Coordinates of C-alpha atoms in Angstrom, one line a residue:
M166 CA 1.9 24.5 10.6
A167 CA 0.6 21.3 8.8
A168 CA -2.6 21.5 7.3
I169 CA -5.2 18.8 8.2
S170 CA -8.1 17.8 5.8
P171 CA -11.1 15.6 6.6
G172 CA -11.2 14.6 2.9
P173 CA -12.6 13.1 0.9
L174 CA -10.1 12.1 -1.6
S175 CA -11.1 13.2 -5.2
T176 CA -8.3 14.3 -7.5
G177 CA -4.5 14.6 -7.7
E178 CA -5.0 18.2 -8.7
G179 CA -6.8 19.0 -5.6
I180 CA -4.2 17.5 -3.1
V181 CA -1.4 19.4 -5.1
F182 CA -3.5 22.8 -4.9
N183 CA -3.3 22.1 -1.0
V184 CA 0.6 21.9 -1.1
R185 CA 1.4 24.0 -4.2
D186 CA 4.3 26.0 -4.9
E187 CA 4.3 29.9 -5.4
Y188 CA 3.4 30.6 -9.2
R189 CA 5.4 33.7 -11.1
T190 CA 4.9 34.9 -15.0
W191 CA 7.3 36.7 -16.8
E192 CA 5.7 40.0 -18.0
E193 CA 7.1 42.6 -20.4
D194 CA 5.9 46.3 -20.8
K195 CA 4.8 46.7 -24.3
K196 CA 6.1 50.0 -24.4
T197 CA 9.5 50.1 -22.6
S198 CA 10.3 46.1 -23.4
P199 CA 11.9 45.6 -19.9
G200 CA 10.2 42.6 -18.0
E201 CA 10.0 41.3 -14.6
W202 CA 8.6 38.4 -12.7
K203 CA 5.3 38.8 -11.3
L204 CA 3.9 36.7 -8.6
K205 CA 0.8 35.2 -9.4
D206 CA 0.0 33.0 -6.4
P207 CA 1.9 32.7 -3.3
G208 CA 1.5 29.2 -2.8
V209 CA 1.5 27.5 0.4
P210 CA 4.6 27.9 2.6
D211 CA 4.3 24.9 4.7
K212 CA 4.4 21.6 2.4
R213 CA 2.9 19.4 4.8
L214 CA -0.7 18.0 4.9
I215 CA -2.4 15.4 6.6
I216 CA -5.6 13.8 5.1
M217 CA -7.9 11.8 7.4
D218 CA -10.2 10.2 4.9
E219 CA -13.3 8.4 6.8
E220 CA -14.8 7.1 3.2
L221 CA -11.7 5.6 1.1
A222 CA -14.4 4.0 -1.1
A223 CA -15.5 7.4 -2.6
G224 CA -11.7 8.1 -3.5
L225 CA -11.4 4.6 -5.2
R226 CA -14.7 5.3 -7.2
C227 CA -13.3 9.1 -8.2
S228 CA -10.0 7.3 -9.5
K229 CA -12.0 5.3 -12.0
R230 CA -13.1 8.3 -14.0
E231 CA -11.3 9.0 -17.1
G232 CA -8.4 11.5 -16.8
N233 CA -8.7 11.3 -13.0
T234 CA -5.0 11.7 -11.6
L235 CA -5.6 10.7 -7.9
S236 CA -3.6 7.3 -8.3
P237 CA -0.5 8.5 -10.2
A238 CA -0.3 11.7 -8.1
L239 CA -0.4 9.7 -4.6
R240 CA 2.3 7.4 -6.2
S241 CA 4.2 10.5 -6.7
F242 CA 3.9 12.1 -3.6
W243 CA 5.1 8.7 -2.0
D244 CA 8.3 8.5 -4.1
S245 CA 9.6 12.0 -3.9
G246 CA 7.1 14.6 -2.9
C247 CA 7.1 16.3 -6.2
V248 CA 3.9 16.5 -8.3
Q249 CA 3.1 18.6 -11.6
P250 CA -0.2 17.4 -13.3
L251 CA 0.1 18.3 -17.1
T252 CA -3.1 20.1 -17.5
K253 CA -3.7 22.8 -20.3
S254 CA -5.8 25.1 -17.7
S255 CA -3.7 25.0 -14.4
P256 CA 0.3 25.4 -14.0
T257 CA -0.2 24.4 -10.2
R258 CA 2.9 22.0 -9.2
T259 CA 4.5 21.1 -5.8
T260 CA 8.0 20.3 -4.9
N261 CA 9.2 18.2 -1.6
A262 CA 5.7 18.0 -0.4
H263 CA 5.0 15.8 2.6
V264 CA 1.4 14.1 2.6
N265 CA 0.2 12.0 5.1
I266 CA -3.1 9.5 4.5
V267 CA -4.7 7.8 6.9
A268 CA -8.1 6.3 5.1
H269 CA -10.7 4.0 6.4
I270 CA -12.7 1.4 4.5
T271 CA -14.7 -1.5 5.3
L272 CA -14.1 -5.1 3.8
E273 CA -17.4 -5.0 2.1
E274 CA -16.7 -1.6 0.4
L275 CA -13.0 -2.7 -0.6
E276 CA -14.5 -5.6 -2.2
R277 CA -17.1 -3.8 -4.4
T278 CA -14.7 -1.0 -5.2
L279 CA -11.3 -2.9 -5.9
G280 CA -12.6 -4.3 -9.4
E281 CA -13.6 -1.0 -10.5
V282 CA -10.1 0.9 -10.1
E283 CA -6.6 0.2 -11.3
L284 CA -5.6 -0.2 -7.3
F285 CA -2.7 -2.7 -8.0
N286 CA -0.6 -0.8 -10.5
G287 CA 1.6 0.4 -7.5
F288 CA -1.0 2.5 -5.8
A289 CA -1.9 -0.2 -3.0
N290 CA 1.9 -1.2 -2.1
R291 CA 2.5 2.5 -1.1
F292 CA 0.0 2.2 1.8
L293 CA 0.5 0.1 4.9
W294 CA -3.0 -2.1 5.3
V295 CA -3.9 -2.5 8.8
L296 CA -6.7 -4.8 9.9
A297 CA -8.4 -3.0 12.9
R298 CA -11.5 -3.2 15.4
R299 CA -12.3 -1.3 18.7
S300 CA -10.9 -3.2 21.2
R301 CA -14.0 -2.6 23.6
L302 CA -17.3 -0.9 23.8
I303 CA -17.5 2.4 26.0
S304 CA -20.9 4.2 25.8
R305 CA -19.5 7.3 27.5
P306 CA -15.9 7.8 26.3
S307 CA -13.9 10.6 28.1
P308 CA -11.5 12.7 26.4
M309 CA -7.9 12.5 27.2
P310 CA -6.9 14.7 30.0
A311 CA -5.3 18.0 28.9
E312 CA -2.2 17.4 31.1
E313 CA -1.4 14.1 29.6
L314 CA -2.4 15.5 26.0
L315 CA 0.2 18.5 26.5
K316 CA 3.0 15.8 27.8
L317 CA 2.3 14.0 24.6
Q318 CA 2.8 17.2 22.4
A319 CA 5.9 18.4 23.9
V320 CA 7.3 15.1 23.4
L321 CA 6.4 14.9 19.6
L322 CA 7.3 18.6 19.1
D323 CA 10.8 17.8 20.6
R324 CA 11.1 14.7 18.2
L325 CA 10.3 16.8 15.4
K326 CA 12.7 19.6 16.1
F327 CA 15.5 16.5 16.3
A328 CA 14.4 15.2 13.1
H329 CA 15.0 18.3 11.3
S330 CA 18.7 18.3 12.5
A331 CA 19.2 14.3 12.2
G332 CA 20.6 14.3 8.4
L333 CA 21.4 11.4 6.8
M334 CA 20.1 8.4 8.4
T335 CA 21.8 5.0 8.4
L336 CA 21.8 1.7 10.1
D337 CA 24.4 0.6 12.7
D338 CA 26.2 -2.7 12.3
S339 CA 23.7 -4.9 14.4
A340 CA 20.9 -3.7 12.5
Y341 CA 22.5 -4.1 9.2
E342 CA 23.3 -7.8 10.4
L343 CA 19.3 -8.4 10.8
W344 CA 18.7 -6.6 7.5
D345 CA 20.8 -8.7 5.7
R346 CA 19.0 -11.7 7.2
V347 CA 15.6 -10.4 6.6
Y348 CA 16.0 -8.7 3.1
P349 CA 15.5 -12.0 1.0
S350 CA 12.3 -12.9 2.6
L351 CA 11.2 -9.0 2.2
A352 CA 12.2 -8.9 -1.3
M353 CA 10.7 -12.1 -2.3
E354 CA 8.3 -12.1 -5.5
R355 CA 4.8 -12.8 -4.5
G356 CA 1.9 -13.2 -7.0
G357 CA -1.8 -12.2 -7.1
L358 CA -3.2 -9.2 -5.5
F359 CA -1.4 -9.8 -2.2
G360 CA 1.8 -9.8 -4.0
A361 CA 0.9 -6.3 -5.6
V362 CA -0.1 -5.1 -2.1
V363 CA 2.9 -6.0 -0.2
G364 CA 5.3 -5.3 -3.3
R365 CA 7.5 -2.4 -1.4
S366 CA 8.0 -4.3 1.9
E367 CA 11.7 -3.4 1.9
A368 CA 11.0 0.5 1.5
Q369 CA 8.4 0.4 3.9
V370 CA 10.2 -1.5 6.6
Q371 CA 12.9 1.1 6.3
R372 CA 10.9 4.2 6.4
L373 CA 9.1 2.8 9.7
A374 CA 12.6 1.9 11.2
M375 CA 13.9 5.5 10.6
I376 CA 10.5 7.0 12.2
Y377 CA 11.1 4.5 15.1
A378 CA 14.5 5.8 15.6
L379 CA 13.6 9.5 15.3
L380 CA 11.1 8.9 17.9
D381 CA 14.1 7.8 20.4
R382 CA 16.0 11.1 19.3
E383 CA 18.6 8.9 17.4
A384 CA 20.0 9.6 14.2
V385 CA 21.5 6.1 13.7
I386 CA 18.9 3.2 13.0
G387 CA 19.6 0.6 15.6
I388 CA 18.4 -3.3 15.9
K389 CA 15.8 -2.3 18.2
H390 CA 14.1 0.1 15.8
L391 CA 14.5 -2.4 12.9
E392 CA 12.9 -5.0 15.1
A393 CA 9.8 -2.7 15.8
A394 CA 9.7 -1.8 12.1
L395 CA 9.4 -5.7 11.4
A396 CA 7.1 -6.2 13.9
F397 CA 4.6 -3.4 12.5
W398 CA 5.1 -4.8 8.9
N399 CA 4.5 -8.3 10.0
Y400 CA 1.0 -7.2 11.2
C401 CA 0.6 -5.2 7.7
E402 CA 1.6 -8.2 5.7
A403 CA -0.7 -10.4 7.7
S404 CA -3.8 -8.1 7.3
A405 CA -2.9 -7.7 3.4
A406 CA -3.0 -11.6 3.4
Y407 CA -6.3 -11.9 5.3
I408 CA -7.9 -9.1 3.3
F409 CA -7.2 -10.3 -0.1
K410 CA -7.4 -14.0 0.7
G411 CA -4.8 -15.1 -2.1
R412 CA -7.0 -13.1 -4.6
Q413 CA -5.5 -12.6 -8.2
A414 CA -5.0 -9.4 -10.1
D415 CA -6.3 -11.1 -13.5
P416 CA -10.0 -12.1 -13.0
L417 CA -9.4 -15.2 -15.1
Q418 CA -6.8 -16.4 -12.8
E419 CA -9.2 -15.8 -9.9
K420 CA -11.8 -18.1 -11.7
I421 CA -9.4 -20.9 -12.7
L422 CA -8.0 -20.9 -9.1
A423 CA -11.6 -21.3 -7.9
A424 CA -12.3 -24.2 -10.1
L425 CA -9.2 -25.8 -9.1
K426 CA -9.9 -25.6 -5.4
A427 CA -13.7 -26.6 -5.8
S428 CA -12.1 -29.8 -7.9
P429 CA -11.3 -32.8 -5.8
H430 CA -8.9 -34.1 -8.3
P431 CA -6.5 -32.6 -10.9
V432 CA -8.4 -31.2 -13.9
T433 CA -7.4 -30.9 -17.6
A434 CA -7.6 -27.6 -19.5
T435 CA -10.5 -28.7 -21.4
E436 CA -12.4 -29.4 -18.1
L437 CA -11.0 -26.0 -16.8
H438 CA -12.4 -24.7 -19.9
R439 CA -15.8 -26.2 -19.6
A440 CA -16.3 -25.1 -15.7
L441 CA -15.6 -21.6 -17.0
G442 CA -18.6 -21.8 -19.1
N443 CA -16.5 -22.2 -22.4
S444 CA -16.2 -18.0 -22.0
Y445 CA -12.7 -17.8 -22.9
S446 CA -10.4 -18.4 -25.6
Q447 CA -7.7 -21.0 -25.9
D448 CA -5.0 -18.2 -25.9
Q449 CA -6.6 -16.4 -22.9
M450 CA -6.6 -19.7 -21.1
K451 CA -3.0 -20.9 -22.1
K452 CA -1.9 -17.2 -21.0
A453 CA -3.5 -17.5 -17.5
L454 CA -2.5 -20.8 -16.8
G455 CA 1.0 -20.1 -17.7
S456 CA 1.3 -17.0 -15.2
L457 CA -0.3 -19.4 -12.7
T458 CA 2.3 -22.3 -13.1
S459 CA 5.4 -19.8 -13.7
S460 CA 4.5 -18.2 -10.0
G461 CA 4.3 -22.0 -8.6
I462 CA 0.8 -21.3 -7.5
V463 CA -0.4 -24.2 -9.9
I464 CA 1.5 -27.2 -10.7
H465 CA 1.4 -28.3 -14.3
E466 CA 1.8 -32.3 -14.9
K467 CA 1.8 -34.9 -17.8
E468 CA -0.6 -37.6 -17.0
A469 CA 0.2 -40.9 -19.3
T470 CA -2.9 -42.3 -21.2
K471 CA -3.2 -45.2 -23.7
T472 CA -2.7 -42.8 -26.4
K473 CA -0.7 -39.5 -25.5
P474 CA 0.1 -37.9 -22.3
R475 CA -2.6 -35.2 -21.2
N476 CA -1.9 -32.0 -19.4
I477 CA -3.3 -31.8 -15.9
F478 CA -3.3 -28.9 -13.2
R479 CA -3.7 -28.6 -9.6
L480 CA -3.1 -26.1 -6.6
N481 CA 0.2 -26.2 -5.1
E482 CA -0.2 -27.0 -1.5
K483 CA 3.2 -25.8 -0.7
T484 CA 2.7 -22.2 -1.6
E485 CA 1.8 -19.0 0.6
F486 CA -1.2 -18.6 -1.6
F487 CA -2.7 -22.2 -0.8
E488 CA -2.3 -21.4 3.1
H489 CA -4.2 -18.1 2.4
I490 CA -7.2 -19.8 0.8
S491 CA -7.2 -22.7 3.0
S492 CA -7.2 -20.9 6.3
A493 CA -11.0 -19.7 5.9
G494 CA -10.2 -16.3 6.1
E495 CA -7.9 -16.4 9.1
P496 CA -4.7 -14.3 8.9
S497 CA -1.3 -16.1 8.0
E498 CA 1.3 -16.3 11.0
N499 CA 4.2 -17.9 9.0
S500 CA 6.3 -14.6 8.8
D501 CA 10.0 -15.3 10.2
H502 CA 11.4 -11.6 9.9
S503 CA 12.1 -11.6 13.6
P504 CA 11.3 -14.3 16.0
E505 CA 10.3 -11.8 18.8
C506 CA 7.7 -10.3 16.5
E507 CA 4.0 -11.6 16.6
R508 CA 1.5 -10.7 14.3
R509 CA -2.4 -11.4 14.9
P510 CA -5.0 -9.3 12.9
E511 CA -8.3 -10.2 14.1
E512 CA -10.2 -13.1 12.7
E513 CA -13.6 -11.5 12.3
N514 CA -15.1 -9.5 9.4
L515 CA -13.5 -6.1 10.5
P516 CA -12.8 -2.7 8.8
A517 CA -9.6 -2.5 6.8
V518 CA -7.8 0.5 7.3
L519 CA -5.2 2.2 5.0
A520 CA -2.5 3.9 6.8
L521 CA 0.3 6.0 5.2
P522 CA 2.8 7.0 8.0
E523 CA 5.1 9.1 6.0
G524 CA 5.6 10.0 2.6
G525 CA 7.3 12.8 0.3
A526 CA 10.9 13.8 0.5
R527 CA 11.2 15.0 3.9

């Protein structure tokens, strides 16, 4: 039976320990010389772990500590389910583990902790970001009726049993046709923190489609499963756009964009430098502006003068980034992955929820 932990997330070694492999050592008899493998730790037979972390901010703060392995461990769990922290004192490792994480954090906490951790080195895009709120106020909530809960449990157990024998899963012809159409938009490069957060959209959609197929007791992914996955992903993508509001991973780039947004007209590099308090070197400004212009977020133009042309910069109003920062926090609804899929995260200052529906090798 899968273990369930209330968290909080702390270290990579802590998670590995809860899904660890057995550990044996080779020992020889000093007198007779023959040796044998001796069991030192039986490990955990069931490598499934569900973590329900209500305070993700604490885990993000922990990941800032020097030597903390939480971020690389979670990335490895998502990729393969195999993790072996390289520590001197502990030989603990895990193979083919299946770790699921549902974590909660408010937007205010996210703003405070994002600057303190390396969240965008591949850590964030292994999660699905879901902007959520309660739909209504109920002062006296009633538990789910026992008979309804038993029915749901029976269905899920049946689907789990089927999943164990499903084998290699593929898409049918109609699903492949849709996949070929939506793949370019899923694989499109996006800049800034938003781009870092949605950088694994292709893999996330395929995993979601696989889950929907297994819930239908089908070993082949059909178009309905892919459409359902795209609808889910559309909401997650819109949530990420709302949460990050076009922010950049580089603080200097963020400041440049804020200065360009505040200016009613295009500005020169000198004016930008002055607007930022002359706090950055010419090389730093050149590098940041070069990155922003190459990504298409900022337009670089030459303006004629009486002596020689001067370089001016302005925001590109045709980019996704401009739509995000111009929408006053409202989620973008311009995805065309599937015409039937509508995505509408709430427009209020709501808690952000991180949800990883599946991970590891199983």
